[in-house]
mmCIF file of C-alpha atoms and ligand atoms in Angstrom:
data_model
loop_
_atom_site.group_PDB
_atom_site.id
_atom_site.type_symbol
_atom_site.label_atom_id
_atom_site.label_comp_id
_atom_site.label_asym_id
_atom_site.label_seq_id
_atom_site.Cartn_x
_atom_site.Cartn_y
_atom_site.Cartn_z
ATOM 1 C CA MET A 95 16.378 -16.779 -10.744
ATOM 2 C CA ARG A 96 16.817 -15.142 -7.345
ATOM 3 C CA ALA A 97 14.015 -14.027 -5.060
ATOM 4 C CA THR A 98 13.213 -13.080 -1.473
ATOM 5 C CA VAL A 99 12.014 -15.888 0.799
ATOM 6 C CA MET A 100 10.979 -15.603 4.465
ATOM 7 C CA TYR A 101 11.403 -18.646 6.712
ATOM 8 C CA ASP A 102 10.693 -17.309 10.152
ATOM 9 C CA ALA A 103 10.155 -14.056 12.000
ATOM 10 C CA GLY A 104 13.259 -12.002 11.270
ATOM 11 C CA ASP A 105 14.637 -14.623 8.849
ATOM 12 C CA VAL A 106 14.559 -13.162 5.325
ATOM 13 C CA ARG A 107 16.824 -14.653 2.682
ATOM 14 C CA VAL A 108 17.581 -14.009 -0.970
ATOM 15 C CA GLU A 109 18.020 -17.319 -2.721
ATOM 16 C CA THR A 110 17.740 -19.190 -5.979
ATOM 17 C CA VAL A 111 14.192 -20.309 -6.801
ATOM 18 C CA PRO A 112 12.651 -21.959 -9.892
ATOM 19 C CA ASP A 113 12.610 -19.583 -12.866
ATOM 20 C CA ALA A 114 9.316 -17.820 -13.493
ATOM 21 C CA ARG A 115 7.767 -19.044 -16.753
ATOM 22 C CA LEU A 116 4.516 -18.839 -18.671
ATOM 23 C CA ILE A 117 1.988 -21.499 -17.646
ATOM 24 C CA GLU A 118 -1.479 -20.251 -18.638
ATOM 25 C CA PRO A 119 -2.254 -18.595 -22.012
ATOM 26 C CA THR A 120 -3.405 -15.510 -20.047
ATOM 27 C CA ASP A 121 0.000 -15.124 -18.316
ATOM 28 C CA ALA A 122 2.754 -12.615 -18.932
ATOM 29 C CA LEU A 123 6.345 -13.039 -17.832
ATOM 30 C CA VAL A 124 7.751 -9.830 -16.350
ATOM 31 C CA THR A 125 11.384 -9.079 -15.578
ATOM 32 C CA VAL A 126 11.265 -6.968 -12.429
ATOM 33 C CA THR A 127 13.128 -3.640 -12.541
ATOM 34 C CA ARG A 128 11.811 -1.996 -9.335
ATOM 35 C CA ALA A 129 10.103 -3.423 -6.274
ATOM 36 C CA CYS A 130 9.799 -2.455 -2.642
ATOM 37 C CA ILE A 131 9.218 -3.583 0.918
ATOM 38 C CA CYS A 132 5.791 -2.886 2.393
ATOM 39 C CA GLY A 133 4.788 -2.057 5.937
ATOM 40 C CA SER A 134 2.515 -5.097 5.747
ATOM 41 C CA ASP A 135 5.604 -7.278 5.084
ATOM 42 C CA LEU A 136 6.685 -6.381 8.611
ATOM 43 C CA TRP A 137 3.742 -8.285 10.060
ATOM 44 C CA PRO A 138 5.195 -11.725 9.125
ATOM 45 C CA TYR A 139 8.674 -10.312 9.778
ATOM 46 C CA ASN A 140 7.641 -9.945 13.421
ATOM 47 C CA GLN A 141 5.180 -12.783 13.895
ATOM 48 C CA MET A 142 5.670 -15.505 11.290
ATOM 49 C CA GLU A 143 5.989 -19.059 12.534
ATOM 50 C CA HIS A 144 8.887 -21.110 11.206
ATOM 51 C CA THR A 145 8.331 -22.820 7.852
ATOM 52 C CA GLU A 146 10.676 -25.271 6.141
ATOM 53 C CA ILE A 147 9.565 -24.375 2.617
ATOM 54 C CA GLY A 148 9.633 -20.622 3.107
ATOM 55 C CA GLN A 149 7.250 -17.909 1.985
ATOM 56 C CA ARG A 150 7.992 -15.866 -1.139
ATOM 57 C CA MET A 151 7.648 -12.125 -0.549
ATOM 58 C CA GLY A 152 6.679 -8.914 -2.322
ATOM 59 C CA HIS A 153 3.528 -7.529 -3.898
ATOM 60 C CA GLU A 154 4.638 -4.221 -5.413
ATOM 61 C CA PHE A 155 6.651 -4.145 -8.623
ATOM 62 C CA ILE A 156 7.363 -2.548 -11.961
ATOM 63 C CA GLY A 157 9.049 -4.427 -14.776
ATOM 64 C CA VAL A 158 9.427 -5.122 -18.458
ATOM 65 C CA VAL A 159 7.313 -7.724 -20.233
ATOM 66 C CA ASP A 160 9.539 -10.560 -21.373
ATOM 67 C CA ALA A 161 6.948 -12.923 -22.877
ATOM 68 C CA VAL A 162 3.173 -13.220 -23.144
ATOM 69 C CA GLY A 163 0.779 -16.152 -23.425
ATOM 70 C CA SER A 164 -1.295 -16.753 -26.561
ATOM 71 C CA ASP A 165 -4.455 -15.131 -25.124
ATOM 72 C CA VAL A 166 -2.817 -11.899 -23.929
ATOM 73 C CA ARG A 167 -3.979 -8.863 -25.916
ATOM 74 C CA THR A 168 -3.247 -5.591 -24.104
ATOM 75 C CA VAL A 169 0.385 -5.993 -23.110
ATOM 76 C CA LYS A 170 3.261 -6.963 -25.350
ATOM 77 C CA VAL A 171 6.917 -7.879 -25.090
ATOM 78 C CA GLY A 172 8.999 -4.837 -24.176
ATOM 79 C CA ASP A 173 6.222 -2.916 -22.427
ATOM 80 C CA VAL A 174 7.099 -1.250 -19.124
ATOM 81 C CA VAL A 175 4.318 -2.252 -16.720
ATOM 82 C CA VAL A 176 3.185 -1.682 -13.152
ATOM 83 C CA ALA A 177 1.351 -4.380 -11.201
ATOM 84 C CA PRO A 178 -1.174 -3.647 -8.453
ATOM 85 C CA PHE A 179 -0.822 -5.616 -5.213
ATOM 86 C CA ALA A 180 -3.519 -8.079 -6.248
ATOM 87 C CA TRP A 181 -3.952 -9.689 -9.667
ATOM 88 C CA SER A 182 -7.352 -9.707 -11.361
ATOM 89 C CA ASP A 183 -9.067 -10.495 -14.665
ATOM 90 C CA GLY A 184 -10.547 -7.027 -15.197
ATOM 91 C CA THR A 185 -13.783 -8.495 -16.551
ATOM 92 C CA CYS A 186 -15.754 -10.182 -13.749
ATOM 93 C CA VAL A 187 -18.666 -8.545 -11.946
ATOM 94 C CA PHE A 188 -16.481 -7.165 -9.139
ATOM 95 C CA CYS A 189 -13.750 -5.882 -11.459
ATOM 96 C CA GLN A 190 -16.441 -4.094 -13.460
ATOM 97 C CA GLU A 191 -17.581 -2.484 -10.218
ATOM 98 C CA GLY A 192 -14.017 -1.336 -9.549
ATOM 99 C CA LEU A 193 -13.422 -3.783 -6.711
ATOM 100 C CA HIS A 194 -10.537 -5.726 -8.238
ATOM 101 C CA THR A 195 -9.403 -7.124 -4.871
ATOM 102 C CA SER A 196 -12.592 -9.233 -4.882
ATOM 103 C CA CYS A 197 -12.009 -10.536 -8.438
ATOM 104 C CA LEU A 198 -13.665 -13.922 -8.972
ATOM 105 C CA HIS A 199 -10.585 -15.121 -10.886
ATOM 106 C CA GLY A 200 -7.906 -13.120 -9.090
ATOM 107 C CA GLY A 201 -5.519 -13.593 -6.226
ATOM 108 C CA TRP A 202 -2.487 -12.371 -4.347
ATOM 109 C CA TRP A 203 1.216 -12.348 -5.116
ATOM 110 C CA ALA A 204 3.720 -14.572 -3.330
ATOM 111 C CA ARG A 205 1.301 -17.328 -2.371
ATOM 112 C CA ASP A 206 -0.377 -20.371 -3.897
ATOM 113 C CA GLY A 207 2.506 -20.885 -6.301
ATOM 114 C CA ILE A 208 2.475 -17.327 -7.620
ATOM 115 C CA ASP A 209 5.788 -15.457 -7.651
ATOM 116 C CA GLY A 210 6.442 -12.526 -5.326
ATOM 117 C CA GLY A 211 7.484 -9.054 -6.421
ATOM 118 C CA GLN A 212 10.755 -9.099 -4.462
ATOM 119 C CA GLY A 213 12.450 -11.302 -7.037
ATOM 120 C CA GLU A 214 14.036 -11.058 -10.454
ATOM 121 C CA ALA A 215 10.972 -12.144 -12.438
ATOM 122 C CA VAL A 216 7.268 -12.808 -11.974
ATOM 123 C CA ARG A 217 4.696 -14.898 -13.806
ATOM 124 C CA VAL A 218 1.720 -12.522 -13.946
ATOM 125 C CA PRO A 219 -1.645 -14.311 -14.109
ATOM 126 C CA GLN A 220 -4.539 -12.571 -15.902
ATOM 127 C CA ALA A 221 -2.000 -10.229 -17.513
ATOM 128 C CA ASP A 222 -4.577 -8.229 -19.490
ATOM 129 C CA GLY A 223 -6.575 -7.446 -16.376
ATOM 130 C CA THR A 224 -3.689 -7.013 -13.986
ATOM 131 C CA LEU A 225 -0.947 -5.010 -15.683
ATOM 132 C CA VAL A 226 -0.996 -1.358 -16.664
ATOM 133 C CA VAL A 227 1.421 -0.224 -19.378
ATOM 134 C CA LEU A 228 3.414 2.862 -18.363
ATOM 135 C CA PRO A 229 4.184 5.468 -21.054
ATOM 136 C CA VAL A 230 7.781 5.893 -19.885
ATOM 137 C CA GLY A 231 11.162 4.195 -20.231
ATOM 138 C CA GLU A 232 12.238 1.618 -17.684
ATOM 139 C CA ASP A 233 14.657 4.003 -15.929
ATOM 140 C CA ASP A 234 12.456 7.086 -15.945
ATOM 141 C CA ALA A 235 13.041 9.494 -13.053
ATOM 142 C CA LEU A 236 9.399 9.048 -12.020
ATOM 143 C CA MET A 237 9.881 5.346 -11.225
ATOM 144 C CA PRO A 238 9.625 5.724 -7.408
ATOM 145 C CA SER A 239 6.305 7.550 -7.673
ATOM 146 C CA LEU A 240 5.015 5.162 -10.341
ATOM 147 C CA LEU A 241 5.900 2.226 -8.088
ATOM 148 C CA THR A 242 3.689 3.603 -5.299
ATOM 149 C CA LEU A 243 0.713 3.009 -7.611
ATOM 150 C CA SER A 244 1.210 -0.705 -6.864
ATOM 151 C CA ASP A 245 0.014 -0.199 -3.337
ATOM 152 C CA VAL A 246 0.674 2.696 -0.964
ATOM 153 C CA MET A 247 -0.609 5.598 -3.100
ATOM 154 C CA GLY A 248 -3.680 3.617 -4.139
ATOM 155 C CA THR A 249 -4.206 2.548 -0.533
ATOM 156 C CA GLY A 250 -3.961 6.125 0.755
ATOM 157 C CA HIS A 251 -6.416 7.171 -1.946
ATOM 158 C CA HIS A 252 -8.755 4.331 -0.973
ATOM 159 C CA ALA A 253 -8.657 5.433 2.679
ATOM 160 C CA ALA A 254 -9.533 8.971 1.599
ATOM 161 C CA LEU A 255 -12.458 7.792 -0.549
ATOM 162 C CA ALA A 256 -13.752 5.483 2.200
ATOM 163 C CA ALA A 257 -13.532 8.397 4.653
ATOM 164 C CA LYS A 258 -15.474 10.598 2.195
ATOM 165 C CA VAL A 259 -12.758 13.250 1.876
ATOM 166 C CA GLY A 260 -13.862 16.193 -0.226
ATOM 167 C CA PRO A 261 -13.422 19.934 -0.715
ATOM 168 C CA GLY A 262 -13.421 21.909 2.521
ATOM 169 C CA LYS A 263 -13.350 18.853 4.778
ATOM 170 C CA THR A 264 -11.306 18.424 7.928
ATOM 171 C CA VAL A 265 -9.259 15.240 7.645
ATOM 172 C CA ALA A 266 -7.323 13.278 10.264
ATOM 173 C CA VAL A 267 -4.719 10.739 9.153
ATOM 174 C CA VAL A 268 -3.833 8.154 11.791
ATOM 175 C CA GLY A 269 -0.335 6.829 11.114
ATOM 176 C CA ASP A 270 2.785 8.370 9.606
ATOM 177 C CA GLY A 271 4.015 5.355 7.620
ATOM 178 C CA ALA A 272 4.107 5.327 3.825
ATOM 179 C CA VAL A 273 0.350 4.731 3.568
ATOM 180 C CA GLY A 274 -0.476 7.536 6.000
ATOM 181 C CA LEU A 275 1.817 9.879 4.091
ATOM 182 C CA CYS A 276 0.101 8.913 0.832
ATOM 183 C CA GLY A 277 -3.215 9.471 2.639
ATOM 184 C CA VAL A 278 -2.110 13.062 3.223
ATOM 185 C CA ILE A 279 -1.345 13.409 -0.501
ATOM 186 C CA ALA A 280 -4.741 11.916 -1.362
ATOM 187 C CA ALA A 281 -6.609 14.172 1.074
ATOM 188 C CA LYS A 282 -4.963 17.294 -0.317
ATOM 189 C CA ARG A 283 -5.586 16.101 -3.867
ATOM 190 C CA LEU A 284 -9.294 15.689 -3.071
ATOM 191 C CA GLY A 285 -9.543 19.226 -1.709
ATOM 192 C CA ALA A 286 -9.375 18.836 2.078
ATOM 193 C CA LYS A 287 -9.082 22.147 3.931
ATOM 194 C CA GLN A 288 -7.415 20.935 7.119
ATOM 195 C CA ILE A 289 -5.230 17.809 7.248
ATOM 196 C CA ILE A 290 -4.137 16.645 10.694
ATOM 197 C CA ILE A 291 -1.500 13.904 10.829
ATOM 198 C CA LEU A 292 -1.272 11.719 13.929
ATOM 199 C CA GLY A 293 2.298 10.485 14.252
ATOM 200 C CA ARG A 294 5.489 11.024 16.131
ATOM 201 C CA HIS A 295 8.467 10.318 13.875
ATOM 202 C CA PRO A 296 10.117 13.691 13.052
ATOM 203 C CA ASP A 297 11.297 12.713 9.551
ATOM 204 C CA ARG A 298 7.851 11.408 8.596
ATOM 205 C CA ILE A 299 6.059 14.400 10.070
ATOM 206 C CA ALA A 300 8.328 16.727 8.085
ATOM 207 C CA LEU A 301 7.405 14.906 4.885
ATOM 208 C CA ALA A 302 3.717 14.944 5.816
ATOM 209 C CA LYS A 303 3.880 18.728 6.096
ATOM 210 C CA GLU A 304 5.495 18.966 2.668
ATOM 211 C CA PHE A 305 2.697 16.769 1.322
ATOM 212 C CA GLY A 306 0.061 19.118 2.748
ATOM 213 C CA ALA A 307 -0.530 18.297 6.424
ATOM 214 C CA THR A 308 -1.616 21.464 8.234
ATOM 215 C CA ASP A 309 -1.455 20.212 11.842
ATOM 216 C CA VAL A 310 0.343 17.505 13.806
ATOM 217 C CA VAL A 311 -0.854 15.474 16.771
ATOM 218 C CA SER A 312 2.040 13.588 18.350
ATOM 219 C CA GLU A 313 0.174 12.461 21.462
ATOM 220 C CA ARG A 314 -1.345 8.991 21.736
ATOM 221 C CA GLY A 315 -4.544 7.523 23.142
ATOM 222 C CA ASP A 316 -6.888 9.816 25.083
ATOM 223 C CA GLU A 317 -4.417 12.697 24.834
ATOM 224 C CA ALA A 318 -4.436 12.417 21.048
ATOM 225 C CA VAL A 319 -8.244 12.489 21.011
ATOM 226 C CA GLU A 320 -8.267 15.560 23.238
ATOM 227 C CA ARG A 321 -5.650 17.370 21.150
ATOM 228 C CA LEU A 322 -7.492 16.620 17.920
ATOM 229 C CA ARG A 323 -10.739 17.972 19.329
ATOM 230 C CA GLU A 324 -8.926 21.180 20.267
ATOM 231 C CA LEU A 325 -7.864 21.527 16.656
ATOM 232 C CA THR A 326 -11.389 20.965 15.300
ATOM 233 C CA ASP A 327 -13.597 23.281 17.379
ATOM 234 C CA GLY A 328 -14.309 20.358 19.695
ATOM 235 C CA PHE A 329 -16.150 18.340 17.037
ATOM 236 C CA GLY A 330 -13.589 15.923 15.576
ATOM 237 C CA ALA A 331 -12.720 15.349 11.912
ATOM 238 C CA HIS A 332 -15.165 14.864 9.034
ATOM 239 C CA SER A 333 -12.902 12.203 7.576
ATOM 240 C CA VAL A 334 -10.519 9.884 9.408
ATOM 241 C CA LEU A 335 -7.970 7.712 7.573
ATOM 242 C CA GLU A 336 -6.876 4.723 9.703
ATOM 243 C CA CYS A 337 -3.525 3.726 8.199
ATOM 244 C CA VAL A 338 -2.022 1.507 10.902
ATOM 245 C CA GLY A 339 -4.366 -1.350 11.854
ATOM 246 C CA HIS A 340 -3.444 -1.718 15.508
ATOM 247 C CA GLU A 341 -6.145 -1.805 18.149
ATOM 248 C CA GLN A 342 -5.119 1.491 19.722
ATOM 249 C CA SER A 343 -4.903 3.326 16.400
ATOM 250 C CA THR A 344 -8.330 1.980 15.427
ATOM 251 C CA VAL A 345 -9.867 3.113 18.710
ATOM 252 C CA THR A 346 -8.268 6.528 18.246
ATOM 253 C CA ALA A 347 -9.571 6.749 14.680
ATOM 254 C CA LEU A 348 -13.120 5.897 15.737
ATOM 255 C CA SER A 349 -12.913 8.381 18.618
ATOM 256 C CA ILE A 350 -11.949 11.414 16.535
ATOM 257 C CA ALA A 351 -14.638 11.292 13.844
ATOM 258 C CA ARG A 352 -17.198 14.030 14.258
ATOM 259 C CA PRO A 353 -20.946 13.270 14.168
ATOM 260 C CA GLY A 354 -21.853 12.235 10.633
ATOM 261 C CA GLY A 355 -18.195 11.665 9.815
ATOM 262 C CA ALA A 356 -16.527 8.657 8.230
ATOM 263 C CA VAL A 357 -13.560 6.444 9.027
ATOM 264 C CA GLY A 358 -11.678 4.787 6.153
ATOM 265 C CA ARG A 359 -9.701 1.794 7.397
ATOM 266 C CA VAL A 360 -6.813 0.546 5.296
ATOM 267 C CA GLY A 361 -4.381 -0.607 7.974
ATOM 268 C CA LEU A 362 -4.376 -4.408 7.994
ATOM 269 C CA PRO A 363 -6.314 -5.189 11.213
ATOM 270 C CA GLN A 364 -4.133 -6.818 13.849
ATOM 271 C CA GLN A 365 -7.111 -7.783 16.012
ATOM 272 C CA GLU A 366 -10.111 -10.023 15.468
ATOM 273 C CA SER A 367 -12.878 -7.610 16.377
ATOM 274 C CA ILE A 368 -13.269 -3.981 15.457
ATOM 275 C CA ALA A 369 -13.327 -1.697 18.447
ATOM 276 C CA THR A 370 -16.587 0.167 18.450
ATOM 277 C CA THR A 371 -18.487 2.198 20.958
ATOM 278 C CA LEU A 372 -21.970 3.499 21.441
ATOM 279 C CA THR A 373 -20.526 6.857 20.470
ATOM 280 C CA THR A 374 -19.935 5.861 16.856
ATOM 281 C CA PHE A 375 -23.506 4.561 16.719
ATOM 282 C CA PHE A 376 -25.131 7.648 18.183
ATOM 283 C CA ASP A 377 -22.840 9.894 16.126
ATOM 284 C CA ASN A 378 -23.822 8.157 12.868
ATOM 285 C CA VAL A 379 -20.175 7.556 12.005
ATOM 286 C CA THR A 380 -19.597 5.583 8.810
ATOM 287 C CA ILE A 381 -16.935 2.876 9.142
ATOM 288 C CA ALA A 382 -15.639 1.698 5.773
ATOM 289 C CA GLY A 383 -12.489 0.484 4.071
ATOM 290 C CA GLY A 384 -10.511 -2.660 3.327
ATOM 291 C CA PRO A 385 -7.816 -3.630 0.844
ATOM 292 C CA ALA A 386 -7.595 -0.959 -1.840
ATOM 293 C CA PRO A 387 -8.552 -1.995 -5.363
ATOM 294 C CA ALA A 388 -5.256 -0.444 -6.479
ATOM 295 C CA ARG A 389 -5.828 -1.616 -10.057
ATOM 296 C CA ALA A 390 -8.936 0.583 -10.241
ATOM 297 C CA TYR A 391 -7.013 3.670 -9.175
ATOM 298 C CA ILE A 392 -3.872 3.398 -11.302
ATOM 299 C CA GLU A 393 -5.394 5.039 -14.372
ATOM 300 C CA GLU A 394 -6.957 7.792 -12.231
ATOM 301 C CA LEU A 395 -3.753 8.633 -10.354
ATOM 302 C CA LEU A 396 -1.279 8.065 -13.192
ATOM 303 C CA PRO A 397 -1.723 11.475 -14.898
ATOM 304 C CA ASP A 398 -1.067 13.263 -11.591
ATOM 305 C CA VAL A 399 2.188 11.337 -11.209
ATOM 306 C CA LEU A 400 3.264 11.795 -14.841
ATOM 307 C CA GLU A 401 2.565 15.542 -14.722
ATOM 308 C CA GLY A 402 4.236 15.990 -11.326
ATOM 309 C CA ARG A 403 1.169 17.129 -9.378
ATOM 310 C CA ILE A 404 1.807 14.481 -6.742
ATOM 311 C CA GLU A 405 5.165 12.956 -5.709
ATOM 312 C CA PRO A 406 4.333 9.889 -3.611
ATOM 313 C CA GLY A 407 7.733 8.377 -4.499
ATOM 314 C CA ARG A 408 9.243 10.662 -1.867
ATOM 315 C CA VAL A 409 8.153 8.085 0.737
ATOM 316 C CA PHE A 410 11.134 6.000 -0.394
ATOM 317 C CA ASP A 411 14.083 7.085 1.711
ATOM 318 C CA ARG A 412 16.375 4.125 1.081
ATOM 319 C CA VAL A 413 17.401 2.232 -2.058
ATOM 320 C CA THR A 414 18.931 -1.221 -2.124
ATOM 321 C CA ASP A 415 19.657 -4.043 -4.531
ATOM 322 C CA LEU A 416 18.196 -7.536 -4.158
ATOM 323 C CA ASP A 417 21.020 -8.659 -1.868
ATOM 324 C CA GLY A 418 20.224 -5.780 0.472
ATOM 325 C CA VAL A 419 16.594 -6.800 0.977
ATOM 326 C CA PRO A 420 17.084 -8.592 4.328
ATOM 327 C CA ASP A 421 18.743 -5.472 5.754
ATOM 328 C CA GLY A 422 15.957 -3.405 4.210
ATOM 329 C CA TYR A 423 13.420 -5.339 6.276
ATOM 330 C CA ARG A 424 15.516 -4.711 9.378
ATOM 331 C CA ALA A 425 15.812 -0.986 8.608
ATOM 332 C CA MET A 426 12.065 -0.575 8.129
ATOM 333 C CA ASN A 427 11.312 -2.633 11.212
ATOM 334 C CA ASP A 428 13.728 -0.502 13.266
ATOM 335 C CA ARG A 429 12.069 2.651 11.832
ATOM 336 C CA GLU A 430 15.395 3.651 10.266
ATOM 337 C CA ALA A 431 13.668 3.815 6.887
ATOM 338 C CA ILE A 432 10.123 4.787 5.935
ATOM 339 C CA LYS A 433 10.048 2.592 2.835
ATOM 340 C CA VAL A 434 12.775 0.743 0.971
ATOM 341 C CA LEU A 435 13.010 0.741 -2.828
ATOM 342 C CA ILE A 436 14.649 -2.276 -4.509
ATOM 343 C CA GLU A 437 16.463 -1.686 -7.796
ATOM 344 C CA PHE A 438 17.400 -4.698 -9.884
HETATM 345 ZN ZN1 ZN B 604 -12.360 -9.875 -11.834
#
C-alpha cells in the first residue's frame, strides 16, 4: 500500500510501505477514504532531524472497515468509521473518566509500528474503543465536517471546556488556524456572548466571523493585550482558548484572562516551561488544557454535525489526492491553505 512518510524537515514523500494487516484480535483493518494534514504535522515539517527509516504521518482519518479481529464486537466489515487522533480501549479507568488520551492501553498513530492516517489503510488497535461508526455513506456530503471530529473540532471543543466557556461569557480565541476556528464554533455552541478572535490572516478572519466571532484583534504582543482590554471594559476575557502553542501566543493568552477567568491550552507547546506571571496568580486565573480526548467528544458533537448546526468542515479550503500530500504540507506551511483534505 502507499502512505505518507517524512524523512527530514521539508522532505515528505508518498511511497510504498508494508500492507496494513490484522495482528491482534482486537484490531480492525480500515481502508482510508478521507484524511487530512494537521497544523501539528507542520512542527516536524519545520524542525524534524533527518531519519533514514522515515516517520509515517497522519492522525486524522475516516474509512471503511475491511476486516476485524476475532475479539472485535462493535464495528463490522463495511462500517464507515471515524478515528480520533489517539487510539484507546474505551474501558480503562481513564477512558471511563472521558480522558481517552491517557488510556492505559492506548497510543498514537504513526509511531511505534502503528500506521498513520495519511495512507491507504490503517491497522486500528483497540478497534472497539477507538472507532466510532458513522450513520452515513462513505461519500456523504458531510464528510469534511465529520473528519474534523478526528481532531480539530474536538480540540476546539476541549479548549472551550478547559476555558470554562458558558452562556453569556466573553471568550478570546488566540490563533486563527483550524483549531482556533473550531474554537470559535465551540464557543458559540456553548453560548458565549462575545467571541474575540486574535489573528491576522484575512481569509481565516472572514471564516471566524461566519462561525460566530464578534470582534477581531489583529495586533500582536502588548498591543493585542491592550486592544483586547478595550473590547472587554478593561477586564479581559472570562475564557481564553490558546490554540497556537508558541511562547508569545501563550503569554498573550495568559495576559488577557480577566480575574477569575480560565485559559484552555490546546496548542502543542513549543517551549519547555509555561510562561506565567504573578498576575495570573493574584488574578486567580485557571490554566488548564492538553491533548483533547477527541474520542470522548465525538458522540456529543456528532448530532450537531449530522443536523447541520455546526459546519467545522469549512476549515478545509484545499482538497488533494495522496500524491498531492507533499504539496499540501507546503501549502499549509506557506499559509496558502488553512487545512488540506486528502481524498483517496
Ligand atoms: Zn483506556
